[in-house]
Every structure is written in structure tokens, then in C-alpha cells.
PDB file of C-alpha atoms in Angstrom:
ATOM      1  CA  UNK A 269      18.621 -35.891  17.867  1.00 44.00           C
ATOM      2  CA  UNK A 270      19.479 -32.338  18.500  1.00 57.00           C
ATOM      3  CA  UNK A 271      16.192 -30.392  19.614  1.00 77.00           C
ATOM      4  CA  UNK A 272      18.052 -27.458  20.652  1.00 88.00           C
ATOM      5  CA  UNK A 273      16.269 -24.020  19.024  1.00 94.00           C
ATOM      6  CA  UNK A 274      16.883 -22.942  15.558  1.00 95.00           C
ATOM      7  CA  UNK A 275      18.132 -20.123  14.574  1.00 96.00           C
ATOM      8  CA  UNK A 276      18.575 -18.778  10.976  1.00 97.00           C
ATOM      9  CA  UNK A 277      21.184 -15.947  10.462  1.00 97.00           C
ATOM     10  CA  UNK A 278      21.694 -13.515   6.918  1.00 97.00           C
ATOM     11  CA  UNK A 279      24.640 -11.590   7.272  1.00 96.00           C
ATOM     12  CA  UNK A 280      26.711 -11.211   3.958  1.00 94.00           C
ATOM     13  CA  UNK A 281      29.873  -9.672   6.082  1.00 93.00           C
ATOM     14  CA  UNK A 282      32.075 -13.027   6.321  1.00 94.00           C
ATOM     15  CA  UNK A 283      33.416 -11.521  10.318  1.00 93.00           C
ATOM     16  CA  UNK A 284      30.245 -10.460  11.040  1.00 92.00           C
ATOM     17  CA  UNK A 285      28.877 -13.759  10.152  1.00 94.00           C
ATOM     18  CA  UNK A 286      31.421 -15.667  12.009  1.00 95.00           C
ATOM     19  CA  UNK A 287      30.879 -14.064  15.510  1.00 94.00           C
ATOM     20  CA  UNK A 288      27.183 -13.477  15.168  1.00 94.00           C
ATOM     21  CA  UNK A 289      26.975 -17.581  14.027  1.00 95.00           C
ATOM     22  CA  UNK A 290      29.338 -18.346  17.274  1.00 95.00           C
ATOM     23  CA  UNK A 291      27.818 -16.081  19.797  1.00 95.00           C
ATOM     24  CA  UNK A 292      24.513 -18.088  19.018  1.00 95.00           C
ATOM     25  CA  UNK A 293      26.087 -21.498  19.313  1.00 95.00           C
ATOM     26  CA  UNK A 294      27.133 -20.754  22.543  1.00 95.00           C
ATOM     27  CA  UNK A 295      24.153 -19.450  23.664  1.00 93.00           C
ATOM     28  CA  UNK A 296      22.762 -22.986  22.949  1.00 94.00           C
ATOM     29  CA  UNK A 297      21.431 -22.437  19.615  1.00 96.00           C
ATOM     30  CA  UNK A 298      21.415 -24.440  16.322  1.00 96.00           C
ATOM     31  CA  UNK A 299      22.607 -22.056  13.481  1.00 96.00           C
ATOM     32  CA  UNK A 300      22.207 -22.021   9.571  1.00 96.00           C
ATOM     33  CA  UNK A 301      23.309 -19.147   8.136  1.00 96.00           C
ATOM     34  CA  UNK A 302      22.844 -17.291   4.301  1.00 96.00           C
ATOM     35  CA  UNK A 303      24.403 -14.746   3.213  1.00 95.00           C
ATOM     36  CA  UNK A 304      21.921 -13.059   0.572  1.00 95.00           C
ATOM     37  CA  UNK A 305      18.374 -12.082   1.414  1.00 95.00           C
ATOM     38  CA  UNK A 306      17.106 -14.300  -1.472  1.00 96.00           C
ATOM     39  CA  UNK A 307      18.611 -17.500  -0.351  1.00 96.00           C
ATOM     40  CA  UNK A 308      17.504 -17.176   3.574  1.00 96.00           C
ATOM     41  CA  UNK A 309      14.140 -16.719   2.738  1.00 96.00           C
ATOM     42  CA  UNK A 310      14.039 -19.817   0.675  1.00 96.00           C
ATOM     43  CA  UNK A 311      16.133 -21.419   3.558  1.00 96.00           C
ATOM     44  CA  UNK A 312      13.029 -20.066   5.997  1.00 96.00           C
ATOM     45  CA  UNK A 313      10.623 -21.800   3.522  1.00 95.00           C
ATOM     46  CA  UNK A 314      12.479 -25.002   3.226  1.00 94.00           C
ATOM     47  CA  UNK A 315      13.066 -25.842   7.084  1.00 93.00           C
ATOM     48  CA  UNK A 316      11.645 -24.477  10.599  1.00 92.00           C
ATOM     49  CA  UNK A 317      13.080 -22.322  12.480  1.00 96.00           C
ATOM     50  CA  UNK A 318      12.723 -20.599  15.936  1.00 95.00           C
ATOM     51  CA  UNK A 319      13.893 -17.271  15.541  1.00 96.00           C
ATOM     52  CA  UNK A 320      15.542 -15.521  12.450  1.00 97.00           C
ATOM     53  CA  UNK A 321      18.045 -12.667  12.489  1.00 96.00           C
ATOM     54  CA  UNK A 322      19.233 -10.861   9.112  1.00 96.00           C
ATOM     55  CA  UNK A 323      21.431  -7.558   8.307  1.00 94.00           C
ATOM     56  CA  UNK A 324      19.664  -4.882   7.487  1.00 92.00           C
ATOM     57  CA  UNK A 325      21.758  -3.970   3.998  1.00 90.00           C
ATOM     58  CA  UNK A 326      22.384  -6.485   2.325  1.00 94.00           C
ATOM     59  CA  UNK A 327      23.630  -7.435  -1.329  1.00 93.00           C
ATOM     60  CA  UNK A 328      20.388  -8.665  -3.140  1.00 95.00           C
ATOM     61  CA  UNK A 329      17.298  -7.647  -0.600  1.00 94.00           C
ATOM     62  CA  UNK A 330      16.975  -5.607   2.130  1.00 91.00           C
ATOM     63  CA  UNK A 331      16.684  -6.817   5.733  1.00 92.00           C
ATOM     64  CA  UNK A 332      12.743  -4.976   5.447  1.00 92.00           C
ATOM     65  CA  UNK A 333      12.071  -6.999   2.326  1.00 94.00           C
ATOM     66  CA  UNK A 334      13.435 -10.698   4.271  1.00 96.00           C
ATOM     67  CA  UNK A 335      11.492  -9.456   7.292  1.00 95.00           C
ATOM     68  CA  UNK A 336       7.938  -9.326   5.240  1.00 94.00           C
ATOM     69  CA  UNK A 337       8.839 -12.140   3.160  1.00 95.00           C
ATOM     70  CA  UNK A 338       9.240 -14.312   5.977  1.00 96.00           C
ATOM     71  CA  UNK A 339       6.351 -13.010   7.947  1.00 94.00           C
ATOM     72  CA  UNK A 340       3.742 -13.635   4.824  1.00 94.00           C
ATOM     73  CA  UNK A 341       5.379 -17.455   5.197  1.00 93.00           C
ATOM     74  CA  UNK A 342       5.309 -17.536   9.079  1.00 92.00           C
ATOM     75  CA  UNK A 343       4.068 -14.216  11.157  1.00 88.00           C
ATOM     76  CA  UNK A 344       4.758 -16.436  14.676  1.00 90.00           C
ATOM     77  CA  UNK A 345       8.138 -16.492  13.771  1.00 94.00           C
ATOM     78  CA  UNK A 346      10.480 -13.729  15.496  1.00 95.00           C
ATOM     79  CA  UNK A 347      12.653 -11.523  13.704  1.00 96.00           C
ATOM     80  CA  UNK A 348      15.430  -9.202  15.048  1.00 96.00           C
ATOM     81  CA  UNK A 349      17.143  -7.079  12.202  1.00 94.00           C
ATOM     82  CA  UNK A 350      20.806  -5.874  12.984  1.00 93.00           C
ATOM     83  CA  UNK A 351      21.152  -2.047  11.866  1.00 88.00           C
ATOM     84  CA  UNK A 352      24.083   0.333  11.759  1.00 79.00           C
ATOM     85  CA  UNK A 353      24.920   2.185  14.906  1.00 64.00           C
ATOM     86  CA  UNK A 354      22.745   6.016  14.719  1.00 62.00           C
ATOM     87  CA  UNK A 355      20.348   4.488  11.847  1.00 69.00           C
ATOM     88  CA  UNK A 356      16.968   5.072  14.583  1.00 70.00           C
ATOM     89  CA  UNK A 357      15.034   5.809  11.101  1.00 78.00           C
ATOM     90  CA  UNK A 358      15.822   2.308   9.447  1.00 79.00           C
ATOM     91  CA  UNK A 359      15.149   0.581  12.957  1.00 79.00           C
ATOM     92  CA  UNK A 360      11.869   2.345  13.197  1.00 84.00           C
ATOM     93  CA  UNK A 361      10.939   1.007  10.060  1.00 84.00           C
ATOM     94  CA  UNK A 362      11.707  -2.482  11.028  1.00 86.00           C
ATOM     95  CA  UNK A 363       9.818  -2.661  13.708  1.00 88.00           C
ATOM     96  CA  UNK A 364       6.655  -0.727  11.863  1.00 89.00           C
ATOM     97  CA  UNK A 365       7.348  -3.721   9.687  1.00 88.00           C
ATOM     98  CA  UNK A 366       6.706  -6.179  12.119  1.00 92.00           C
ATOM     99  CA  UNK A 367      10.390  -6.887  13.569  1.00 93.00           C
ATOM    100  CA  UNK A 368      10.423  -8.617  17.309  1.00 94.00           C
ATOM    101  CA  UNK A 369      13.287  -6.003  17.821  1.00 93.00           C
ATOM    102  CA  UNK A 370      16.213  -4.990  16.650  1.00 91.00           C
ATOM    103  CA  UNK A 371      20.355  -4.692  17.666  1.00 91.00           C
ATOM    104  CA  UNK A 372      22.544  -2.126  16.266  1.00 89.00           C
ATOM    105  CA  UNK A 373      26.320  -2.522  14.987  1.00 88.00           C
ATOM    106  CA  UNK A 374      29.031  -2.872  16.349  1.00 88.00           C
ATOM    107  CA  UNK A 375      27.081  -5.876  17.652  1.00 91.00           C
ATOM    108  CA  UNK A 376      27.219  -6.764  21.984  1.00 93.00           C
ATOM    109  CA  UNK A 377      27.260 -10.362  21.324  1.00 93.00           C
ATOM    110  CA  UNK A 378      25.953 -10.501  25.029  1.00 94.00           C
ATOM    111  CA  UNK A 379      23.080  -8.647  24.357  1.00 94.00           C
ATOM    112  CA  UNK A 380      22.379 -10.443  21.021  1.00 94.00           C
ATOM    113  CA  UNK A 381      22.332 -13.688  23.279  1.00 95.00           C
ATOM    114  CA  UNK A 382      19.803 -12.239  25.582  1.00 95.00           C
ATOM    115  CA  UNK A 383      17.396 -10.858  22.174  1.00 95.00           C
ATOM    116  CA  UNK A 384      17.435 -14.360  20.764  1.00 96.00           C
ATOM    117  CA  UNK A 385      16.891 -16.108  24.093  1.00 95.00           C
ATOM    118  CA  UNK A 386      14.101 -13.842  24.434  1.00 95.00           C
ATOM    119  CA  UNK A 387      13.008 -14.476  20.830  1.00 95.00           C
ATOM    120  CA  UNK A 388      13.085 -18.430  21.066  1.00 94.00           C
ATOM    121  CA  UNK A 389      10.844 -17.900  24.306  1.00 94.00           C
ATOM    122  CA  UNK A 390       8.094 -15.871  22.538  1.00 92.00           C
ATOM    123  CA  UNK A 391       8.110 -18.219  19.533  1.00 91.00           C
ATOM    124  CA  UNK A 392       7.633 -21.173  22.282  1.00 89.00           C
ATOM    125  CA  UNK A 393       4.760 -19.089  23.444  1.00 88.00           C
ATOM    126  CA  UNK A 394       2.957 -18.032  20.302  1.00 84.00           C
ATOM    127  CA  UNK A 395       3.202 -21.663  19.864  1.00 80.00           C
ATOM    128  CA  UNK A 396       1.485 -22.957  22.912  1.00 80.00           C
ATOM    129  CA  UNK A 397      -0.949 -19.787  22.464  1.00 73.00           C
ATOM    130  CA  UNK A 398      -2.038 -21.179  18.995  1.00 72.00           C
ATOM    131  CA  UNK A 399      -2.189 -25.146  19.850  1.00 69.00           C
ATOM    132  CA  UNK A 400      -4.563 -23.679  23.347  1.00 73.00           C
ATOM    133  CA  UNK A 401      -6.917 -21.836  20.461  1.00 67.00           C
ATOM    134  CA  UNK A 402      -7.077 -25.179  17.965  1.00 72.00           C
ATOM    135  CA  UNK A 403      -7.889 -27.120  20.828  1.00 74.00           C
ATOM    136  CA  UNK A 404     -10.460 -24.804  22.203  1.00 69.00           C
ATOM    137  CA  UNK A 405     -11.940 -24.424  18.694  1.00 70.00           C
ATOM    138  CA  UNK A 406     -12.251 -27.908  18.170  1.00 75.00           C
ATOM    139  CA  UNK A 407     -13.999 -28.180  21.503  1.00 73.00           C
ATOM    140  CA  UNK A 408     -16.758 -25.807  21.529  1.00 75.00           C
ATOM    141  CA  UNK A 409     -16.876 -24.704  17.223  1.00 77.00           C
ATOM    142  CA  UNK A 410     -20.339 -25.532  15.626  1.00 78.00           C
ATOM    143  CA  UNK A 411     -18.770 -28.756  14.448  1.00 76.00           C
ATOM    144  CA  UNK A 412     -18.804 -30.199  18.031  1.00 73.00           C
ATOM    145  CA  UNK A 413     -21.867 -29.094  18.108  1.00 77.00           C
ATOM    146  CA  UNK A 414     -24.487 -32.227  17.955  1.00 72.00           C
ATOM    147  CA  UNK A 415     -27.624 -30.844  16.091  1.00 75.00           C
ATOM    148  CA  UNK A 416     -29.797 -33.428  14.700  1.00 78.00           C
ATOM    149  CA  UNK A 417     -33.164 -32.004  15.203  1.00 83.00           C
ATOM    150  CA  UNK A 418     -34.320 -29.274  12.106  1.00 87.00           C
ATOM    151  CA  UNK A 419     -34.644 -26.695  15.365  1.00 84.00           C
ATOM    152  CA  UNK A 420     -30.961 -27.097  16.454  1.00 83.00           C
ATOM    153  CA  UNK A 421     -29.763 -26.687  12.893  1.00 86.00           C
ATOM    154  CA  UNK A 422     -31.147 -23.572  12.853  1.00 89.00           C
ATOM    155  CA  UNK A 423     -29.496 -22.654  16.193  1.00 86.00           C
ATOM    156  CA  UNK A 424     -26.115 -23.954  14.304  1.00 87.00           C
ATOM    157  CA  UNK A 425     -26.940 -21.662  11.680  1.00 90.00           C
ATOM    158  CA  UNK A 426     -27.620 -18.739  13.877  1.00 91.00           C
ATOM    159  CA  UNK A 427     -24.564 -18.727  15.670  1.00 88.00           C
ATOM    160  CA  UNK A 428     -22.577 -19.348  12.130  1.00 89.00           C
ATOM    161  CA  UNK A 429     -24.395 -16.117  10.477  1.00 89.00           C
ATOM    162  CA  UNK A 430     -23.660 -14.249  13.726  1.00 90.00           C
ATOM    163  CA  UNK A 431     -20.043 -15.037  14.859  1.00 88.00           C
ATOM    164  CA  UNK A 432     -18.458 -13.135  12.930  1.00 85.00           C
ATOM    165  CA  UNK A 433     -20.311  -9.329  14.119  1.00 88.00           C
ATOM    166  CA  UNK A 434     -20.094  -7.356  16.613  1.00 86.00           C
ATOM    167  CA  UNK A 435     -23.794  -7.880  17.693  1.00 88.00           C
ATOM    168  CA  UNK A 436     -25.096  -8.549  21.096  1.00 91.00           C
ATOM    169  CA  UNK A 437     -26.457 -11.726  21.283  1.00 92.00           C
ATOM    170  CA  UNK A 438     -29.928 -12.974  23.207  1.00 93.00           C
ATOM    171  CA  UNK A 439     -29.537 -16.763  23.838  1.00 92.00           C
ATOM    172  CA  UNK A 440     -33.175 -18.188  25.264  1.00 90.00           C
ATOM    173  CA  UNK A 441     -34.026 -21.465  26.614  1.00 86.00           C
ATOM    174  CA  UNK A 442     -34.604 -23.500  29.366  1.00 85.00           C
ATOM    175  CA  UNK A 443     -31.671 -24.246  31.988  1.00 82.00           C
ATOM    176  CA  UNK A 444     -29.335 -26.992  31.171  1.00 81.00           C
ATOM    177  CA  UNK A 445     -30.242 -26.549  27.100  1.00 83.00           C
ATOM    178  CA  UNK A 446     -26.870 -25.357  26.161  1.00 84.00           C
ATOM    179  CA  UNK A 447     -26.505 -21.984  26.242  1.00 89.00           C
ATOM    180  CA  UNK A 448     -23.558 -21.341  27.360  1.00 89.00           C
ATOM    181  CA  UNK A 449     -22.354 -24.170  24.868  1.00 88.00           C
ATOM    182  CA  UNK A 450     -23.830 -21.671  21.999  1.00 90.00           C
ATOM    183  CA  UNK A 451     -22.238 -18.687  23.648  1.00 90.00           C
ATOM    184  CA  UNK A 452     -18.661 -20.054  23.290  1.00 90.00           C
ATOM    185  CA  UNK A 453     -19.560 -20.958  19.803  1.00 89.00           C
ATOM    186  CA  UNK A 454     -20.015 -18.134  19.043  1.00 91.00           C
ATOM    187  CA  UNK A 455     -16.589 -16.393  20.208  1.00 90.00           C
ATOM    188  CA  UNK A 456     -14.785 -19.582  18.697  1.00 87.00           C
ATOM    189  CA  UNK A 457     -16.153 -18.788  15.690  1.00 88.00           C
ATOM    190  CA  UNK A 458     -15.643 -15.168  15.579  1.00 85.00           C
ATOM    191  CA  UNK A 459     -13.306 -12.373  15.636  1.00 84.00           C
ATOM    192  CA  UNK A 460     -13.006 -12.234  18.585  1.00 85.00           C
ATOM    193  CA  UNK A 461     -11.774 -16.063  19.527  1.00 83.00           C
ATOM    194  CA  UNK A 462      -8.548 -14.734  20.144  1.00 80.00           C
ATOM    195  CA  UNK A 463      -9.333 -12.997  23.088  1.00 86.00           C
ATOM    196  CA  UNK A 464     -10.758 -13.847  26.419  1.00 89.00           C
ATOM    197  CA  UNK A 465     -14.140 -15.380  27.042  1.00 91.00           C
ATOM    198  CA  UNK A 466     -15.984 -14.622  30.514  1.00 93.00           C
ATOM    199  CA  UNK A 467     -18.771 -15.537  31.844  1.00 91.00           C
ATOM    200  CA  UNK A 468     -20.929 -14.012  34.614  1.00 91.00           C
ATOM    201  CA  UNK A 469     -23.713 -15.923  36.327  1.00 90.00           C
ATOM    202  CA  UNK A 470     -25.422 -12.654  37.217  1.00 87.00           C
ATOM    203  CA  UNK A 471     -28.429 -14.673  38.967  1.00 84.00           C
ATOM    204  CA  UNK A 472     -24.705 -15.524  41.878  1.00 86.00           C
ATOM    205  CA  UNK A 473     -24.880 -12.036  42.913  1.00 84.00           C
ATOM    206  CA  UNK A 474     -27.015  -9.443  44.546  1.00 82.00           C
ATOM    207  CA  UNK A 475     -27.046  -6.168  43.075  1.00 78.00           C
ATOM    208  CA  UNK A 476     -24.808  -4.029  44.797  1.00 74.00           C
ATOM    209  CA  UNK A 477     -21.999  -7.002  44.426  1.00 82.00           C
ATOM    210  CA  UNK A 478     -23.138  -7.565  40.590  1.00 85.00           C
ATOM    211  CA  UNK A 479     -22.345  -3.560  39.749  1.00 85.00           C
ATOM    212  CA  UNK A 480     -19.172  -4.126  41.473  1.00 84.00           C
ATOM    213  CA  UNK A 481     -18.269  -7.789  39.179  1.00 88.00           C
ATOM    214  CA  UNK A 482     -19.493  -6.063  36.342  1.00 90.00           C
ATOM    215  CA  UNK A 483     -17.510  -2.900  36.121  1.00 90.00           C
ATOM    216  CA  UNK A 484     -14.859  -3.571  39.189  1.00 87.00           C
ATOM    217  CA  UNK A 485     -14.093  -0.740  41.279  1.00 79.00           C
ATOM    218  CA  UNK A 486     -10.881   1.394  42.714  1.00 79.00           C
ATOM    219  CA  UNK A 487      -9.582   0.524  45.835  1.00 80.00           C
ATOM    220  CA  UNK A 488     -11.242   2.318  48.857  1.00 72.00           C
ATOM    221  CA  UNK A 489     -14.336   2.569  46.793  1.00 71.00           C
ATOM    222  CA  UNK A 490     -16.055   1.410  49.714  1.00 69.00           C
ATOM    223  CA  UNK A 491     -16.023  -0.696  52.824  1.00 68.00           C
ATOM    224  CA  UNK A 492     -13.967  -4.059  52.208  1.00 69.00           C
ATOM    225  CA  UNK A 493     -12.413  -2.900  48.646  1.00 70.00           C
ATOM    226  CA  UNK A 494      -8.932  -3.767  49.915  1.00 73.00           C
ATOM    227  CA  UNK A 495      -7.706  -3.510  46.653  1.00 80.00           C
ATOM    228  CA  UNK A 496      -8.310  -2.466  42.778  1.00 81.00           C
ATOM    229  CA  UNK A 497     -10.626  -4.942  41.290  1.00 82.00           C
ATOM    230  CA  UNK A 498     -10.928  -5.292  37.593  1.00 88.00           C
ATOM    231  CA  UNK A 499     -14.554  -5.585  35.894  1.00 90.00           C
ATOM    232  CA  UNK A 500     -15.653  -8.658  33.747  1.00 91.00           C
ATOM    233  CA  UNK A 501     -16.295  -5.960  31.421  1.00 92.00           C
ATOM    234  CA  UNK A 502     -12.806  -4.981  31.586  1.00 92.00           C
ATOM    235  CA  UNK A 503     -11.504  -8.286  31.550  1.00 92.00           C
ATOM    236  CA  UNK A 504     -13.213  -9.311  28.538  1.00 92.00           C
ATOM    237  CA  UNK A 505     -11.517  -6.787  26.391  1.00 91.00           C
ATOM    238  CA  UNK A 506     -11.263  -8.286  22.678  1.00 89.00           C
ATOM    239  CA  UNK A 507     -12.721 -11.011  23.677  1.00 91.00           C
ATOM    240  CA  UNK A 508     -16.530 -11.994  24.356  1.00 92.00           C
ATOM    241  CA  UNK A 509     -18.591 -11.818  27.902  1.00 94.00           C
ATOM    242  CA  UNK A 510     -21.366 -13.718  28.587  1.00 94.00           C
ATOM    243  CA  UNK A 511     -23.803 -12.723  30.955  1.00 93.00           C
ATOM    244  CA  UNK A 512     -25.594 -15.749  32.218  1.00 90.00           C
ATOM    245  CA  UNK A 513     -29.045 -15.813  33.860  1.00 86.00           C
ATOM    246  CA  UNK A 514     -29.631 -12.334  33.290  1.00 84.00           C
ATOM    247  CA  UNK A 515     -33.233 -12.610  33.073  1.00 80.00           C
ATOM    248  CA  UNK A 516     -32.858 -13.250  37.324  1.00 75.00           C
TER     249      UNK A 516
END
């Protein structure tokens, strides 16, 4: 069985076909090829594939129109579009369009080797990315959630009314009850379950070392910073933070 990467290619030049479809065999790759817009996309629909790179002109659609057809099918998949030499304006475009990147002609087959390898390994990565978030989500959503009692349905139904705002969220109750359990809920749930979740045990630190956890500080800041420290704050960007035991 042949599990090397895939790689679909629409070029509609026969030459430029040829040495694009070679170049990418030797790199390691598996290669199907189309030469009309129309038919790779249904080609993208019909199989998986790794990375995908298309012509920007070509007879039927252009490479703009492949590019957002394939990304309303699959937006993990990578797309490089191959421009004229000079055309900055189309390859702009492309990438405001959503392209990985793009190589102009006359191709540097080496360099087109390098932009798919690179391609493959961000597909392998979006991949991993997503399976990590499934997994987490089916870990610590609502569902895995046991709530038996008419009080801890109401939590679930809480933290399923709330996940999706931007609200800052009091969780109260005794230690060992689960709140931290609710807390990632809630960023599984939410917008923001793409992003990090941190938590802080604020009742760990004393105050001046809290500030410091909290919202970092620059190196030399004062005695002992021997070097830039980022802030859970900081490091929770798009993503939640919980702040644990703050009532200590």
C-alpha cells in the first residue's frame, strides 16, 4: 500500500503538467493530475488529498474559483496557486483568498519541492491539531459531564447557555466539587476551544509573585527576572484562563 502524500495538480499546459507532475514524484509524492478547474475539484471531492496545486488561468475556472471551491469542501487542505511571473496583483488575491502560498512561472521545480513539502507538513499538522481538539472535547464537553441530580443539570445548563459569550464566569463550590471540570467545559464548548486554556491556582502564590504570573514582566524588572516572562494573561490569548482559588 502506498501511503506516501497526495498531491493533486490542475495545470491545462501539457509541459507544464509534465514537469510540475515529475518534480512532485520525485520529491516523494503521489500525483493525480486534471487539467480543467471543473474536473479537479470534483477529483478533490471524490478522493483525499494532502496538498493541492492548480494554475492560476485556466480554460473553464480560475485558479481563485478551484481555490474557494476546494476550501468550502476542505479548509485544512493546503493550496499553492502557480501565477505568471510580475502578476503580484493576482497572487495577492490568492492568498486574500485563502491560498497556503503561491509560486510564480517559469516554475523552480526546486522550490516547488520545498512549497509542497512544506504544504504536506502543515496539512499533517492541522490534522493532529484537530484530532488533539475532538479528543479534548470529548473529554471535558457537557456530555462527559455526569449530572444526575436536578442541581447539576442546571450547572450543565449553565455552562451550555454560557459557552458560547464572552462573559466572565463565577464558578462557586466547595473544593474537590468540580470546578475546574466546569471551567474547561466551558472553553470546550465555546468560541474560544480553539485556543489555549490556563489555569492559575492563585491561592500557590503570594502577592508580589501572583502580579508577576498574572501579567509576566520584562527582564530586569526586578531582582531575579533573568529573563522576559510571559503573563497567564498573555498566554491565554484566544483562549480561556481560569483563575482558581481566587477567593484566597
Amino acid at each position: 500500500m502506498n501511503n506516501n502524500p497526495r498531491i493533486l495538480v490542475i495545470e491545462d499546459d501539457p509541459d507544464g503538467l509534465r514537469s510540475v507532475v515529475e518534480a512532485a514524484k520525485d520529491a516523494g509524492f503521489e500525483v493525480a493530475s486534471a487539467s480543467r478547474g471543473e474536473a479537479g475539484v470534483k477529483m478533490f471531492r471524490e478522493r483525499e488529498f494532502d496538498a493541492v496545486l492548480s494554475d492560476l488561468v485556466l480554460p473553464d475556472i480560475d485558479g481563485v474559483e478551484v481555490l474557494s471551491r476546494i476550501r468550502k469542501e476542505d479548509d485544512q487542505t493546503p493550496v499553492i496557486i502557480m501565477t505568471a511571473y510580475g502578476s503580484v496583483s493576482s497572487s495577492v488575491k490568492a492568498l486574500k483568498a485563502g491560498a497556503y502560498d503561491y509560486i510564480t512561472k517559469p516554475l523552480d521545480l526546486d522550490d516547488l519541492q520545498s512549497k509542497l513539502k512544506r504544504a504536506v507538513e502543515t496539512r499533517a499538522l492541522r490534522t493532529r491539531v484537530s484530532e488533539l481538539s475532538q479528543s479534548l472535547y470529548k473529554e471535558y464537553s457537557v456530555q462527559a459531564m455526569v449530572a444526575q441530580s436536578e442541581a447539576m443539570r442546571e450547572v450543565v445548563r449553565q455552562i451550555q447557555s454560557l459557552a458560547d459569550t464572552n462573559a466572565t464566569v463565577l464558578i462557586q463550590g466547595e473544593s474537590g466539587t468540580g470546578k475546574e471540570l466546569a471551567a474547561r467545559a466551558l472553553h470546550v464548548e465555546g468560541r474560544r476551544g480553539r485556543g489555549p486554556f490556563v489555569a492559575v491556582n492563585c491561592g500557590a502564590f503570594a502577592e508580589n509573585l501572583l502580579e508577576s504570573e498574572l501579567f509576566g514582566h520584562e527582564k530586569g524588572a526586578f531582582t531575579g527576572a533573568i529573563s522576559q516572562h510571559k503573563g497567564a494573561f498573555e498566554r491565554a490569548g484566544g483562549g480561556t484562563l481560569f483563575l482558581d482559588e481566587i477567593g484566597d
